[in-house]
């Protein structure tokens, strides 16, 4: 299962990053790939998005590429995803889906076709605005002693290390032992909602989604700075 740009880290694989991985997969024909390209349109600093089925056609007959309208077109509530892959697999998926959920509403399907076939020029402007927010968040987090945030290539998340916060004590007298403790402290004391790395299988980290207004982000970051400064 490959996901680039990634939720939660925002990290993305370039063609050069993918190459050695695809070479290994070529040697193991029993392995199939599920490739989640959900954030393909949200990449920064001129990063060139690539996808395995296009990079390595020899893997196409065992690659399922999935995508959706939730992120690029801000159509989360329409509940439309789509997939491309080997005909037999897609057919089998349709059999299962038609019995399990019937089908997505035809109105959502028509709206998604309009999004995918309509003008795409807004994507550039929207990505530029996401990039400003990314820079705002990454810069602010890295000014805080004890946090360490890499600059993501895409998506709208930062995934910051918070090892420096472990072992500290909150003003209320609670000791922060884990990233989940740190996130609970931010929620309880600063009223900022973030997600612990443990929820994604990697600690001690925490994810921030910056898919919100710059004003809200500034407020949230100020609160995080204050909350971190209050730890002893
Ligand atoms: C990587 C990735 N794939 C797929 C999805 C699913 O989006 P939806 O259920 O809105 O289609 C998400 C949503 O957060 C995501 O981050």
Coordinates of C-alpha atoms and ligand atoms in Angstrom, one line a residue:
X1 CA 0.0 0.0 0.0
X2 CA 1.7 3.2 -1.2
X3 CA 0.5 6.7 -0.5
X4 CA 2.3 9.7 -1.9
X5 CA 1.9 12.5 -1.0
X6 CA 1.2 11.0 2.3
X7 CA -1.3 11.4 5.1
X8 CA 0.0 11.9 7.8
X9 CA 3.5 13.0 6.9
X10 CA 2.9 15.0 3.7
X11 CA 6.0 13.3 2.3
X12 CA 6.0 12.4 -1.4
X13 CA 8.0 10.0 -3.5
X14 CA 9.8 11.3 -6.6
X15 CA 10.4 9.1 -9.6
X16 CA 13.9 8.5 -8.2
X17 CA 12.5 7.5 -4.8
X18 CA 10.1 5.1 -6.4
X19 CA 12.6 3.4 -8.7
X20 CA 14.4 1.1 -6.3
X21 CA 11.1 0.1 -4.7
X22 CA 9.6 -0.7 -8.0
X23 CA 12.6 -2.7 -9.0
X24 CA 12.1 -4.9 -5.8
X25 CA 8.4 -5.3 -6.6
X26 CA 9.3 -6.4 -10.2
X27 CA 11.1 -9.3 -8.6
X28 CA 8.1 -10.4 -6.5
X29 CA 5.2 -11.1 -8.9
X30 CA 2.9 -12.3 -6.2
X31 CA 2.8 -8.9 -4.6
X32 CA 0.1 -6.5 -5.7
X33 CA 0.2 -2.7 -5.2
X34 CA -2.6 -0.5 -3.9
X35 CA -1.5 3.1 -4.7
X36 CA -3.4 5.9 -3.1
X37 CA -2.9 9.1 -5.1
X38 CA -5.4 11.2 -3.2
X39 CA -3.1 14.2 -2.9
X40 CA -1.7 14.2 -6.4
X41 CA -2.7 17.8 -7.0
X42 CA -1.4 19.2 -3.7
X43 CA 2.4 19.3 -4.1
X44 CA 4.8 22.2 -3.4
X45 CA 8.0 23.8 -4.6
X46 CA 7.6 22.5 -8.2
X47 CA 7.5 18.8 -7.0
X48 CA 6.6 16.5 -9.8
X49 CA 3.9 14.0 -8.9
X50 CA 4.4 10.5 -10.3
X51 CA 2.5 7.3 -9.9
X52 CA 3.9 3.7 -10.1
X53 CA 1.6 2.4 -12.8
X54 CA 2.8 5.1 -15.1
X55 CA 6.5 4.8 -14.0
X56 CA 6.6 1.0 -14.4
X57 CA 4.1 -0.3 -17.0
X58 CA 5.3 -3.9 -16.2
X59 CA 3.5 -3.5 -12.8
X60 CA 0.3 -2.2 -14.3
X61 CA -1.4 -5.6 -14.3
X62 CA -1.1 -5.9 -10.5
X63 CA -1.5 -2.3 -9.5
X64 CA -4.8 -0.7 -8.3
X65 CA -4.5 3.1 -8.4
X66 CA -7.1 4.9 -6.2
X67 CA -8.0 8.6 -6.1
X68 CA -11.0 10.7 -5.2
X69 CA -12.5 14.2 -5.3
X70 CA -12.3 14.9 -1.6
X71 CA -9.0 16.7 -1.5
X72 CA -8.2 18.3 -4.8
X73 CA -11.8 19.6 -5.3
X74 CA -12.7 20.0 -1.6
X75 CA -15.6 17.7 -2.2
X76 CA -15.2 15.5 0.9
X77 CA -18.9 15.3 1.6
X78 CA -19.8 14.1 -1.9
X79 CA -18.2 10.7 -1.0
X80 CA -16.7 9.8 -4.4
X81 CA -13.6 7.8 -4.9
X82 CA -12.5 6.0 -8.1
X83 CA -9.9 3.5 -9.1
X84 CA -8.0 2.3 -12.1
X85 CA -6.6 -1.2 -12.4
X86 CA -6.7 -4.6 -14.1
X87 CA -10.1 -5.1 -15.7
X88 CA -10.8 -8.4 -13.8
X89 CA -10.1 -6.7 -10.5
X90 CA -12.3 -3.7 -11.3
X91 CA -15.1 -6.0 -12.3
X92 CA -14.8 -8.0 -9.1
X93 CA -14.8 -4.7 -7.1
X94 CA -18.0 -3.7 -8.9
X95 CA -19.7 -7.0 -8.1
X96 CA -18.8 -6.6 -4.4
X97 CA -19.8 -3.0 -4.2
X98 CA -23.1 -3.4 -6.0
X99 CA -24.1 -6.0 -3.3
X100 CA -22.6 -4.1 -0.4
X101 CA -23.5 -0.5 -0.9
X102 CA -25.4 -0.4 -4.2
X103 CA -23.7 2.7 -5.7
X104 CA -22.7 6.2 -4.8
X105 CA -25.5 8.7 -5.5
X106 CA -25.9 9.7 -9.1
X107 CA -25.8 13.4 -8.2
X108 CA -22.4 12.9 -6.5
X109 CA -21.2 11.0 -9.5
X110 CA -22.3 13.8 -11.9
X111 CA -20.7 16.5 -9.7
X112 CA -17.4 14.6 -9.7
X113 CA -17.4 14.2 -13.4
X114 CA -17.9 18.0 -13.6
X115 CA -15.0 18.6 -11.2
X116 CA -12.7 16.2 -13.1
X117 CA -13.6 17.5 -16.6
X118 CA -14.0 21.2 -15.7
X119 CA -11.4 23.9 -15.5
X120 CA -8.4 23.0 -13.4
X121 CA -6.7 26.4 -13.2
X122 CA -7.9 27.1 -9.6
X123 CA -5.7 24.2 -8.4
X124 CA -2.5 26.2 -8.9
X125 CA -3.8 29.2 -6.9
X126 CA -5.2 26.9 -4.2
X127 CA -1.9 25.0 -3.9
X128 CA 0.0 28.3 -3.6
X129 CA -2.3 29.2 -0.7
X130 CA -1.7 25.8 1.0
X131 CA 2.0 26.3 0.5
X132 CA 1.9 29.6 2.4
X133 CA 0.1 27.8 5.2
X134 CA 2.6 24.9 5.2
X135 CA 5.4 27.4 5.5
X136 CA 3.7 29.3 8.3
X137 CA 3.1 26.1 10.3
X138 CA 6.5 24.5 9.7
X139 CA 8.4 27.7 10.6
X140 CA 6.4 28.3 13.7
X141 CA 6.8 24.7 14.9
X142 CA 10.5 24.7 14.4
X143 CA 10.9 27.8 16.6
X144 CA 9.7 25.7 19.5
X145 CA 12.3 24.0 21.6
X146 CA 11.6 20.3 21.6
X147 CA 9.7 20.1 18.3
X148 CA 11.3 19.0 15.0
X149 CA 9.3 19.4 11.8
X150 CA 10.4 18.4 8.3
X151 CA 9.1 20.4 5.4
X152 CA 6.5 18.2 3.6
X153 CA 6.4 18.0 -0.2
X154 CA 2.6 17.7 -0.4
X155 CA -0.8 17.1 1.1
X156 CA -1.9 19.5 3.9
X157 CA -0.3 18.0 7.0
X158 CA 2.8 18.5 9.1
X159 CA 4.1 15.6 11.0
X160 CA 6.4 17.0 13.7
X161 CA 8.6 15.1 16.1
X162 CA 7.9 15.9 19.8
X163 CA 10.5 13.9 21.5
X164 CA 11.7 17.0 23.4
X165 CA 8.4 17.3 25.1
X166 CA 8.4 13.8 26.7
X167 CA 9.3 13.9 30.4
X168 CA 8.0 17.4 30.9
X169 CA 5.2 18.3 33.3
X170 CA 2.1 20.4 32.5
X171 CA 1.0 23.4 34.7
X172 CA -1.7 21.0 36.0
X173 CA 1.0 18.6 37.2
X174 CA 0.6 15.9 34.6
X175 CA 3.7 14.2 33.3
X176 CA 3.9 13.9 29.5
X177 CA 5.0 10.4 28.7
X178 CA 3.9 9.9 25.1
X179 CA 2.8 11.8 22.0
X180 CA -0.8 11.0 22.9
X181 CA -0.2 12.8 26.3
X182 CA 1.2 15.8 24.5
X183 CA -1.8 15.9 22.1
X184 CA -4.2 15.6 25.0
X185 CA -2.4 18.5 26.8
X186 CA -2.7 20.7 23.7
X187 CA -6.4 19.8 23.4
X188 CA -7.2 20.3 27.1
X189 CA -5.1 23.3 27.9
X190 CA -4.7 25.1 24.5
X191 CA -7.9 23.9 22.9
X192 CA -6.0 22.9 19.8
X193 CA -6.8 19.6 18.1
X194 CA -3.9 17.6 16.7
X195 CA -3.4 13.8 16.1
X196 CA -0.8 11.8 17.9
X197 CA 1.7 9.8 15.8
X198 CA 0.7 6.7 17.7
X199 CA -2.6 6.8 15.8
X200 CA -0.5 6.2 12.6
X201 CA 2.0 3.8 14.1
X202 CA 5.0 6.2 14.6
X203 CA 5.9 7.9 17.8
X204 CA 6.7 10.4 19.2
X205 CA 5.1 12.6 16.5
X206 CA 1.9 14.6 16.0
X207 CA 0.0 15.6 12.9
X208 CA -1.4 19.1 12.2
X209 CA -3.9 19.5 9.4
X210 CA -3.4 23.0 7.9
X211 CA -6.6 22.7 5.8
X212 CA -8.0 25.7 7.6
X213 CA -7.8 29.5 7.4
X214 CA -4.5 31.3 7.9
X215 CA -6.1 33.3 10.8
X216 CA -7.1 30.1 12.6
X217 CA -3.7 28.6 12.0
X218 CA -2.0 31.7 13.5
X219 CA -4.2 31.5 16.5
X220 CA -3.6 27.8 16.9
X221 CA 0.2 28.2 16.6
X222 CA 0.3 31.0 19.1
X223 CA -1.6 28.7 21.6
X224 CA 0.8 25.8 20.9
X225 CA 3.8 28.1 21.4
X226 CA 2.4 29.3 24.8
X227 CA 1.4 25.8 25.9
X228 CA 4.9 24.4 25.1
X229 CA 6.5 27.3 27.0
X230 CA 4.4 26.5 30.0
X231 CA 5.8 23.0 30.3
X232 CA 8.4 22.3 32.9
Ligands
LIG1 C1 -4.4 9.3 1.8 C2 -5.9 9.4 1.8 N1 -6.6 8.6 1.0 C3 -7.9 8.6 1.0 C4 -8.6 9.4 1.9 C5 -10.1 9.2 1.9 O1 -10.9 10.3 1.5 P1 -12.4 10.2 1.3 O2 -12.9 9.1 2.2 O3 -13.0 11.5 1.7 O4 -12.6 9.8 -0.1 C6 -8.0 10.2 2.7 C7 -8.7 11.1 3.7 O5 -8.2 11.7 4.6 C8 -6.6 10.2 2.7 O6 -5.9 11.0 3.5

